[in-house]
PDB file of C-alpha atoms in Angstrom:
ATOM      1  CA  MET C   6      -0.014   0.008  -0.120  1.00 92.00           C
ATOM      2  CA  ILE C   7       1.323   3.279  -0.941  1.00 96.00           C
ATOM      3  CA  VAL C   8      -0.370   5.968   1.237  1.00 96.00           C
ATOM      4  CA  LEU C   9      -0.933   9.384  -0.462  1.00 96.00           C
ATOM      5  CA  LYS C  10      -2.902  10.932   2.138  1.00 96.00           C
ATOM      6  CA  LYS C  11      -4.401  10.505   5.501  1.00 97.00           C
ATOM      7  CA  TYR C  12      -7.352  12.439   6.689  1.00 96.00           C
ATOM      8  CA  ASN C  13      -9.421  12.686   9.963  1.00 95.00           C
ATOM      9  CA  VAL C  14     -13.015  13.304   9.422  1.00 94.00           C
ATOM     10  CA  ASN C  15     -15.441  14.607  12.110  1.00 91.00           C
ATOM     11  CA  CYS C  16     -18.770  15.631  10.997  1.00 89.00           C
ATOM     12  CA  LEU C  17     -22.299  14.787  10.620  1.00 85.00           C
ATOM     13  CA  GLY C  18     -22.114  12.172  13.422  1.00 89.00           C
ATOM     14  CA  ILE C  19     -19.148  10.416  11.598  1.00 92.00           C
ATOM     15  CA  THR C  20     -15.634  10.203  13.193  1.00 94.00           C
ATOM     16  CA  ASP C  21     -13.256   8.273  11.119  1.00 96.00           C
ATOM     17  CA  ASN C  22      -9.846   8.155   9.418  1.00 96.00           C
ATOM     18  CA  LEU C  23      -9.616   7.897   5.743  1.00 97.00           C
ATOM     19  CA  LEU C  24      -6.622   6.537   3.714  1.00 97.00           C
ATOM     20  CA  VAL C  25      -6.100   7.605   0.279  1.00 98.00           C
ATOM     21  CA  PHE C  26      -3.834   5.002  -1.269  1.00 98.00           C
ATOM     22  CA  ILE C  27      -2.469   3.316  -4.291  1.00 98.00           C
ATOM     23  CA  PRO C  28      -2.840  -0.560  -3.972  1.00 97.00           C
ATOM     24  CA  ASN C  29       0.262  -2.219  -4.918  1.00 94.00           C
ATOM     25  CA  THR C  30      -0.111  -5.774  -3.656  1.00 96.00           C
ATOM     26  CA  TYR C  31      -1.854  -8.745  -4.936  1.00 96.00           C
ATOM     27  CA  ILE C  32      -4.255  -9.006  -1.939  1.00 97.00           C
ATOM     28  CA  GLU C  33      -4.885  -5.292  -2.003  1.00 98.00           C
ATOM     29  CA  LYS C  34      -5.783  -5.258  -5.738  1.00 98.00           C
ATOM     30  CA  GLN C  35      -7.935  -8.353  -5.236  1.00 98.00           C
ATOM     31  CA  LYS C  36     -10.014  -6.521  -2.507  1.00 98.00           C
ATOM     32  CA  MET C  37     -10.478  -3.682  -4.916  1.00 98.00           C
ATOM     33  CA  TYR C  38     -11.708  -5.904  -7.790  1.00 98.00           C
ATOM     34  CA  LYS C  39     -13.971  -7.502  -5.366  1.00 98.00           C
ATOM     35  CA  PHE C  40     -15.301  -4.009  -4.232  1.00 98.00           C
ATOM     36  CA  ARG C  41     -15.925  -3.012  -7.955  1.00 98.00           C
ATOM     37  CA  TYR C  42     -17.647  -6.350  -8.748  1.00 97.00           C
ATOM     38  CA  ASN C  43     -20.047  -5.928  -5.756  1.00 97.00           C
ATOM     39  CA  VAL C  44     -21.048  -2.496  -6.866  1.00 97.00           C
ATOM     40  CA  TYR C  45     -21.415  -3.283 -10.426  1.00 97.00           C
ATOM     41  CA  LEU C  46     -23.311  -6.453  -9.831  1.00 97.00           C
ATOM     42  CA  LYS C  47     -25.845  -4.574  -7.665  1.00 96.00           C
ATOM     43  CA  LYS C  48     -26.341  -1.916 -10.345  1.00 95.00           C
ATOM     44  CA  HIS C  49     -26.514  -4.784 -13.057  1.00 95.00           C
ATOM     45  CA  TYR C  50     -23.526  -3.356 -14.869  1.00 96.00           C
ATOM     46  CA  ILE C  51     -22.008  -6.824 -15.286  1.00 95.00           C
ATOM     47  CA  THR C  52     -23.160 -10.415 -15.031  1.00 93.00           C
ATOM     48  CA  PRO C  53     -22.087 -12.760 -12.231  1.00 94.00           C
ATOM     49  CA  ASN C  54     -18.862 -14.682 -12.384  1.00 93.00           C
ATOM     50  CA  LEU C  55     -17.177 -17.569 -10.438  1.00 93.00           C
ATOM     51  CA  ASP C  56     -14.233 -15.304  -9.290  1.00 94.00           C
ATOM     52  CA  MET C  57     -16.572 -12.573  -7.983  1.00 96.00           C
ATOM     53  CA  LEU C  58     -14.154 -10.029  -9.313  1.00 96.00           C
ATOM     54  CA  ASP C  59     -14.297  -7.143 -11.737  1.00 97.00           C
ATOM     55  CA  ILE C  60     -11.115  -7.339 -13.562  1.00 94.00           C
ATOM     56  CA  ASP C  61     -10.521  -6.778 -17.325  1.00 94.00           C
ATOM     57  CA  ILE C  62      -7.435  -6.996 -19.580  1.00 92.00           C
ATOM     58  CA  TYR C  63      -6.239  -3.463 -18.684  1.00 93.00           C
ATOM     59  CA  ASP C  64      -5.967  -4.401 -15.103  1.00 94.00           C
ATOM     60  CA  LYS C  65      -3.305  -6.867 -15.978  1.00 90.00           C
ATOM     61  CA  GLU C  66      -1.188  -4.531 -18.071  1.00 88.00           C
ATOM     62  CA  ASN C  67       1.323  -1.957 -17.175  1.00 86.00           C
ATOM     63  CA  GLY C  68       0.378   1.942 -17.372  1.00 89.00           C
ATOM     64  CA  VAL C  69      -2.443   1.512 -14.861  1.00 95.00           C
ATOM     65  CA  ILE C  70      -2.630   3.481 -11.493  1.00 97.00           C
ATOM     66  CA  TYR C  71      -5.401   2.970  -9.006  1.00 98.00           C
ATOM     67  CA  ILE C  72      -6.430   5.291  -6.319  1.00 98.00           C
ATOM     68  CA  ASN C  73      -8.649   3.974  -3.534  1.00 98.00           C
ATOM     69  CA  VAL C  74     -10.205   5.840  -0.446  1.00 98.00           C
ATOM     70  CA  PHE C  75     -10.472   3.534   2.762  1.00 98.00           C
ATOM     71  CA  SER C  76     -12.424   3.824   5.811  1.00 97.00           C
ATOM     72  CA  VAL C  77     -10.192   2.830   8.825  1.00 97.00           C
ATOM     73  CA  LYS C  78     -13.225   2.541  11.178  1.00 96.00           C
ATOM     74  CA  LEU C  79     -15.331   0.452   8.956  1.00 97.00           C
ATOM     75  CA  LYS C  80     -12.415  -1.321   7.371  1.00 97.00           C
ATOM     76  CA  LYS C  81     -13.822  -0.975   3.873  1.00 97.00           C
ATOM     77  CA  ILE C  82     -13.326   0.880   0.590  1.00 98.00           C
ATOM     78  CA  LEU C  83     -15.470   3.963   0.043  1.00 97.00           C
ATOM     79  CA  GLY C  84     -14.294   4.995  -3.324  1.00 97.00           C
ATOM     80  CA  SER C  85     -11.917   3.700  -6.205  1.00 98.00           C
ATOM     81  CA  VAL C  86     -10.815   5.109  -9.565  1.00 98.00           C
ATOM     82  CA  ARG C  87      -8.492   3.802 -12.330  1.00 98.00           C
ATOM     83  CA  ILE C  88      -6.100   5.912 -14.398  1.00 98.00           C
ATOM     84  CA  ILE C  89      -4.830   4.351 -17.575  1.00 96.00           C
ATOM     85  CA  THR C  90      -1.783   6.121 -19.168  1.00 92.00           C
ATOM     86  CA  ARG C  91      -0.766   3.638 -21.809  1.00 83.00           C
ATOM     87  CA  GLN C  92      -1.144   4.201 -25.670  1.00 81.00           C
ATOM     88  CA  ASN C  93      -4.282   2.750 -27.298  1.00 86.00           C
ATOM     89  CA  LEU C  94      -6.692   3.868 -24.512  1.00 94.00           C
ATOM     90  CA  PRO C  95      -9.740   1.487 -24.121  1.00 95.00           C
ATOM     91  CA  ILE C  96     -12.209   4.378 -24.844  1.00 96.00           C
ATOM     92  CA  LEU C  97     -10.867   4.579 -28.361  1.00 94.00           C
ATOM     93  CA  LYS C  98      -9.856   0.993 -28.915  1.00 94.00           C
ATOM     94  CA  ASP C  99     -12.817  -0.835 -27.524  1.00 94.00           C
ATOM     95  CA  CYS C 100     -15.597   1.567 -26.525  1.00 96.00           C
ATOM     96  CA  PHE C 101     -16.378   4.277 -29.055  1.00 97.00           C
ATOM     97  CA  ASN C 102     -15.557   5.741 -32.510  1.00 96.00           C
ATOM     98  CA  PHE C 103     -15.289   9.505 -32.691  1.00 96.00           C
ATOM     99  CA  LYS C 104     -13.377  12.325 -34.036  1.00 93.00           C
ATOM    100  CA  GLU C 105     -10.486  13.374 -31.949  1.00 91.00           C
ATOM    101  CA  PRO C 106     -11.290  16.764 -30.078  1.00 92.00           C
ATOM    102  CA  LEU C 107      -9.210  19.703 -31.686  1.00 90.00           C
ATOM    103  CA  SER C 108      -7.778  20.648 -28.290  1.00 90.00           C
ATOM    104  CA  ILE C 109      -6.461  17.128 -27.632  1.00 90.00           C
ATOM    105  CA  LYS C 110      -5.185  16.900 -31.359  1.00 87.00           C
ATOM    106  CA  LEU C 111      -3.331  20.068 -31.018  1.00 86.00           C
ATOM    107  CA  PHE C 112      -1.960  19.774 -27.501  1.00 82.00           C
ATOM    108  CA  ALA C 113      -2.043  16.261 -26.106  1.00 78.00           C
ATOM    109  CA  LYS C 114      -1.907  13.911 -29.272  1.00 69.00           C
ATOM    110  CA  HIS C 115       0.320  11.491 -27.529  1.00 72.00           C
ATOM    111  CA  ASN C 116       0.144  12.470 -23.790  1.00 87.00           C
ATOM    112  CA  ILE C 117      -3.360  11.670 -22.564  1.00 93.00           C
ATOM    113  CA  ALA C 118      -4.933   9.315 -19.920  1.00 96.00           C
ATOM    114  CA  GLU C 119      -8.274   7.636 -19.442  1.00 97.00           C
ATOM    115  CA  LEU C 120     -10.190   7.650 -16.174  1.00 98.00           C
ATOM    116  CA  SER C 121     -12.506   4.704 -15.547  1.00 97.00           C
ATOM    117  CA  ARG C 122     -13.949   2.524 -12.772  1.00 97.00           C
ATOM    118  CA  LEU C 123     -14.997   5.590 -10.743  1.00 97.00           C
ATOM    119  CA  ILE C 124     -16.902   4.354  -8.003  1.00 97.00           C
ATOM    120  CA  ILE C 125     -18.138   6.221  -4.729  1.00 95.00           C
ATOM    121  CA  MET C 126     -20.185   4.547  -2.127  1.00 95.00           C
ATOM    122  CA  PRO C 127     -22.119   6.018   0.788  1.00 93.00           C
ATOM    123  CA  TYR C 128     -20.428   5.804   4.237  1.00 93.00           C
ATOM    124  CA  THR C 129     -23.129   3.459   5.411  1.00 93.00           C
ATOM    125  CA  LYS C 130     -26.874   2.901   4.668  1.00 88.00           C
ATOM    126  CA  ASN C 131     -27.915   5.687   7.324  1.00 89.00           C
ATOM    127  CA  LYS C 132     -24.907   7.757   7.463  1.00 90.00           C
ATOM    128  CA  PHE C 133     -23.608  10.133   4.855  1.00 90.00           C
ATOM    129  CA  LEU C 134     -20.371  12.149   4.521  1.00 90.00           C
ATOM    130  CA  PRO C 135     -20.542  15.634   3.180  1.00 84.00           C
ATOM    131  CA  ARG C 136     -21.762  15.813  -0.481  1.00 76.00           C
ATOM    132  CA  HIS C 137     -18.888  14.873  -2.878  1.00 89.00           C
ATOM    133  CA  LEU C 138     -16.285  14.770  -0.171  1.00 93.00           C
ATOM    134  CA  ILE C 139     -14.813  11.408  -1.428  1.00 94.00           C
ATOM    135  CA  LEU C 140     -14.916  12.669  -5.096  1.00 95.00           C
ATOM    136  CA  ILE C 141     -13.057  15.863  -4.248  1.00 94.00           C
ATOM    137  CA  ILE C 142     -10.439  13.774  -2.172  1.00 94.00           C
ATOM    138  CA  MET C 143      -9.859  11.284  -5.269  1.00 96.00           C
ATOM    139  CA  ILE C 144      -9.891  14.271  -7.872  1.00 96.00           C
ATOM    140  CA  LYS C 145      -7.070  15.865  -5.735  1.00 95.00           C
ATOM    141  CA  GLU C 146      -4.811  12.910  -6.097  1.00 96.00           C
ATOM    142  CA  VAL C 147      -5.694  12.216  -9.608  1.00 97.00           C
ATOM    143  CA  LEU C 148      -4.568  15.712 -10.492  1.00 97.00           C
ATOM    144  CA  GLN C 149      -1.245  15.197  -8.579  1.00 96.00           C
ATOM    145  CA  ILE C 150      -0.549  12.066 -10.711  1.00 96.00           C
ATOM    146  CA  LEU C 151      -1.426  13.724 -13.926  1.00 96.00           C
ATOM    147  CA  LYS C 152       0.578  16.813 -13.083  1.00 96.00           C
ATOM    148  CA  ASP C 153       3.709  14.652 -12.299  1.00 95.00           C
ATOM    149  CA  LYS C 154       3.110  12.912 -15.595  1.00 94.00           C
ATOM    150  CA  LYS C 155       2.645  16.042 -17.525  1.00 94.00           C
ATOM    151  CA  ILE C 156      -0.858  14.873 -18.745  1.00 95.00           C
ATOM    152  CA  PHE C 157      -3.303  17.634 -19.077  1.00 94.00           C
ATOM    153  CA  PHE C 158      -6.275  15.935 -21.014  1.00 96.00           C
ATOM    154  CA  VAL C 159      -8.159  13.014 -19.842  1.00 97.00           C
ATOM    155  CA  TYR C 160     -10.868  10.818 -21.474  1.00 97.00           C
ATOM    156  CA  ALA C 161     -13.629   9.080 -19.636  1.00 98.00           C
ATOM    157  CA  PHE C 162     -16.931   7.428 -20.337  1.00 97.00           C
ATOM    158  CA  ILE C 163     -19.662   8.034 -17.730  1.00 97.00           C
ATOM    159  CA  LYS C 164     -23.376   6.985 -17.307  1.00 96.00           C
ATOM    160  CA  SER C 165     -25.650   9.717 -18.085  1.00 95.00           C
ATOM    161  CA  LYS C 166     -26.725   9.957 -14.520  1.00 93.00           C
ATOM    162  CA  LEU C 167     -23.361  10.739 -13.409  1.00 95.00           C
ATOM    163  CA  TYR C 168     -23.212  13.044 -16.501  1.00 95.00           C
ATOM    164  CA  PHE C 169     -25.835  15.341 -14.954  1.00 95.00           C
ATOM    165  CA  LYS C 170     -24.460  15.012 -11.460  1.00 93.00           C
ATOM    166  CA  PHE C 171     -21.124  16.473 -12.583  1.00 95.00           C
ATOM    167  CA  LYS C 172     -23.106  19.216 -14.437  1.00 95.00           C
ATOM    168  CA  LYS C 173     -25.002  19.790 -11.246  1.00 93.00           C
ATOM    169  CA  ILE C 174     -21.788  20.208  -9.078  1.00 92.00           C
ATOM    170  CA  LYS C 175     -20.288  22.289 -12.032  1.00 94.00           C
ATOM    171  CA  LEU C 176     -17.274  19.891 -12.481  1.00 96.00           C
ATOM    172  CA  PRO C 177     -15.858  21.077 -15.882  1.00 97.00           C
ATOM    173  CA  PHE C 178     -15.741  18.745 -18.636  1.00 97.00           C
ATOM    174  CA  TYR C 179     -16.577  18.386 -22.418  1.00 97.00           C
ATOM    175  CA  SER C 180     -18.991  16.333 -24.103  1.00 96.00           C
ATOM    176  CA  ILE C 181     -17.881  14.322 -27.231  1.00 96.00           C
ATOM    177  CA  LYS C 182     -20.267  14.760 -30.202  1.00 91.00           C
ATOM    178  CA  ASN C 183     -20.986  12.496 -33.151  1.00 92.00           C
ATOM    179  CA  TYR C 184     -19.786   9.220 -31.673  1.00 96.00           C
ATOM    180  CA  ASN C 185     -20.659   5.706 -32.266  1.00 96.00           C
ATOM    181  CA  MET C 186     -20.644   3.186 -29.427  1.00 95.00           C
ATOM    182  CA  LYS C 187     -18.968  -0.150 -30.411  1.00 95.00           C
ATOM    183  CA  TYR C 188     -18.673  -1.928 -27.189  1.00 93.00           C
ATOM    184  CA  ASN C 189     -20.782  -5.173 -27.663  1.00 86.00           C
ATOM    185  CA  ASP C 190     -18.833  -7.916 -25.881  1.00 84.00           C
ATOM    186  CA  GLY C 191     -16.669  -7.896 -22.689  1.00 87.00           C
ATOM    187  CA  VAL C 192     -16.797  -7.446 -18.840  1.00 91.00           C
ATOM    188  CA  LEU C 193     -18.965  -4.332 -19.217  1.00 94.00           C
ATOM    189  CA  LYS C 194     -21.513  -5.357 -21.823  1.00 93.00           C
ATOM    190  CA  GLU C 195     -24.383  -4.946 -19.476  1.00 94.00           C
ATOM    191  CA  TYR C 196     -23.130  -1.470 -18.471  1.00 96.00           C
ATOM    192  CA  PHE C 197     -22.965  -0.237 -21.899  1.00 95.00           C
ATOM    193  CA  ASN C 198     -26.411  -1.500 -23.024  1.00 92.00           C
ATOM    194  CA  GLN C 199     -28.602  -0.056 -20.409  1.00 93.00           C
ATOM    195  CA  LYS C 200     -31.074   1.980 -22.475  1.00 90.00           C
ATOM    196  CA  ASN C 201     -32.403   4.009 -19.572  1.00 92.00           C
ATOM    197  CA  ASP C 202     -28.960   5.090 -18.518  1.00 94.00           C
ATOM    198  CA  PRO C 203     -26.631   5.268 -21.708  1.00 95.00           C
ATOM    199  CA  VAL C 204     -22.804   5.735 -21.484  1.00 97.00           C
ATOM    200  CA  LEU C 205     -21.353   8.968 -22.772  1.00 97.00           C
ATOM    201  CA  PRO C 206     -17.769   9.777 -23.838  1.00 98.00           C
ATOM    202  CA  VAL C 207     -16.382  12.992 -22.258  1.00 98.00           C
ATOM    203  CA  TYR C 208     -12.938  14.517 -21.766  1.00 97.00           C
ATOM    204  CA  PHE C 209     -11.424  16.801 -19.047  1.00 97.00           C
ATOM    205  CA  ASN C 210      -8.884  19.707 -19.173  1.00 96.00           C
ATOM    206  CA  TYR C 211      -6.476  19.484 -16.033  1.00 96.00           C
ATOM    207  CA  PHE C 212      -6.352  23.258 -15.573  1.00 96.00           C
ATOM    208  CA  PHE C 213     -10.115  23.751 -15.533  1.00 97.00           C
ATOM    209  CA  VAL C 214     -10.552  20.726 -13.128  1.00 97.00           C
ATOM    210  CA  LYS C 215      -7.781  22.224 -10.941  1.00 97.00           C
ATOM    211  CA  LEU C 216      -9.545  25.516 -10.721  1.00 97.00           C
ATOM    212  CA  PHE C 217     -12.873  23.626  -9.690  1.00 96.00           C
ATOM    213  CA  LEU C 218     -10.796  21.735  -6.992  1.00 95.00           C
ATOM    214  CA  VAL C 219      -9.303  25.026  -5.571  1.00 94.00           C
ATOM    215  CA  LEU C 220     -12.820  26.460  -5.380  1.00 93.00           C
ATOM    216  CA  THR C 221     -14.585  23.312  -3.996  1.00 92.00           C
ATOM    217  CA  TYR C 222     -11.976  22.245  -1.642  1.00 90.00           C
ATOM    218  CA  VAL C 223     -12.548  25.201   0.597  1.00 88.00           C
ATOM    219  CA  LYS C 224     -16.140  24.017   1.122  1.00 85.00           C
ATOM    220  CA  ILE C 225     -15.226  20.503   2.446  1.00 88.00           C
ATOM    221  CA  LYS C 226     -11.984  21.701   4.335  1.00 86.00           C
ATOM    222  CA  LYS C 227     -13.675  22.353   7.503  1.00 88.00           C
ATOM    223  CA  TYR C 228     -14.864  18.683   7.566  1.00 90.00           C
ATOM    224  CA  ILE C 229     -11.346  17.146   7.257  1.00 90.00           C
ATOM    225  CA  ASN C 230      -7.817  17.453   8.648  1.00 90.00           C
ATOM    226  CA  VAL C 231      -4.753  16.006   7.002  1.00 90.00           C
ATOM    227  CA  ILE C 232      -2.878  13.742   9.313  1.00 88.00           C
ATOM    228  CA  ASP C 233       0.953  13.936   8.957  1.00 68.00           C
TER     229      ASP C 233
END
């Protein structure tokens, strides 16, 4: 486990420590795959499998970084996201056909990443952390990794419900127009074929998301303290 940050949370009846970490052992990654599987199975994004894990070919390759948020008190993962920095990103190779956005074509042709497997769960069924706290914590660490790698544009594909949530909280992103979805076989076949909640390709500009983070982090800072 590579610990990136430790936070103390004390708000809304919740007192806990949160670890933001990169899983780097077999057991830690298996627990993350299990976490993803349980969430996706409940949402009917995937079909049951004997291993009870959500894992695809990209999880087995280089150029992948994971960020997890872990509750020390509950001993469970509350949030997870995957950053893919390799060439031939899944969104282009497996998921969609679309014309490359001009800003990416001009400024990030060979230096772009993809965010996927973004999952955030409630603290418990009856207790909730301040809105978007886990998301903001993860965005903060994602941006640091992107900065270190000099990556300033990021692709993602998101459900329409999440699309409108991002709009509501004013998280800056760009919709990709005139696309064709080509994903018809694989781990996320069910995810891509829910007609009432379609999947949409989008991309993010590091600098605009950074500004969003600066403005939004102020609102949640009163609820959390960084532990040295």
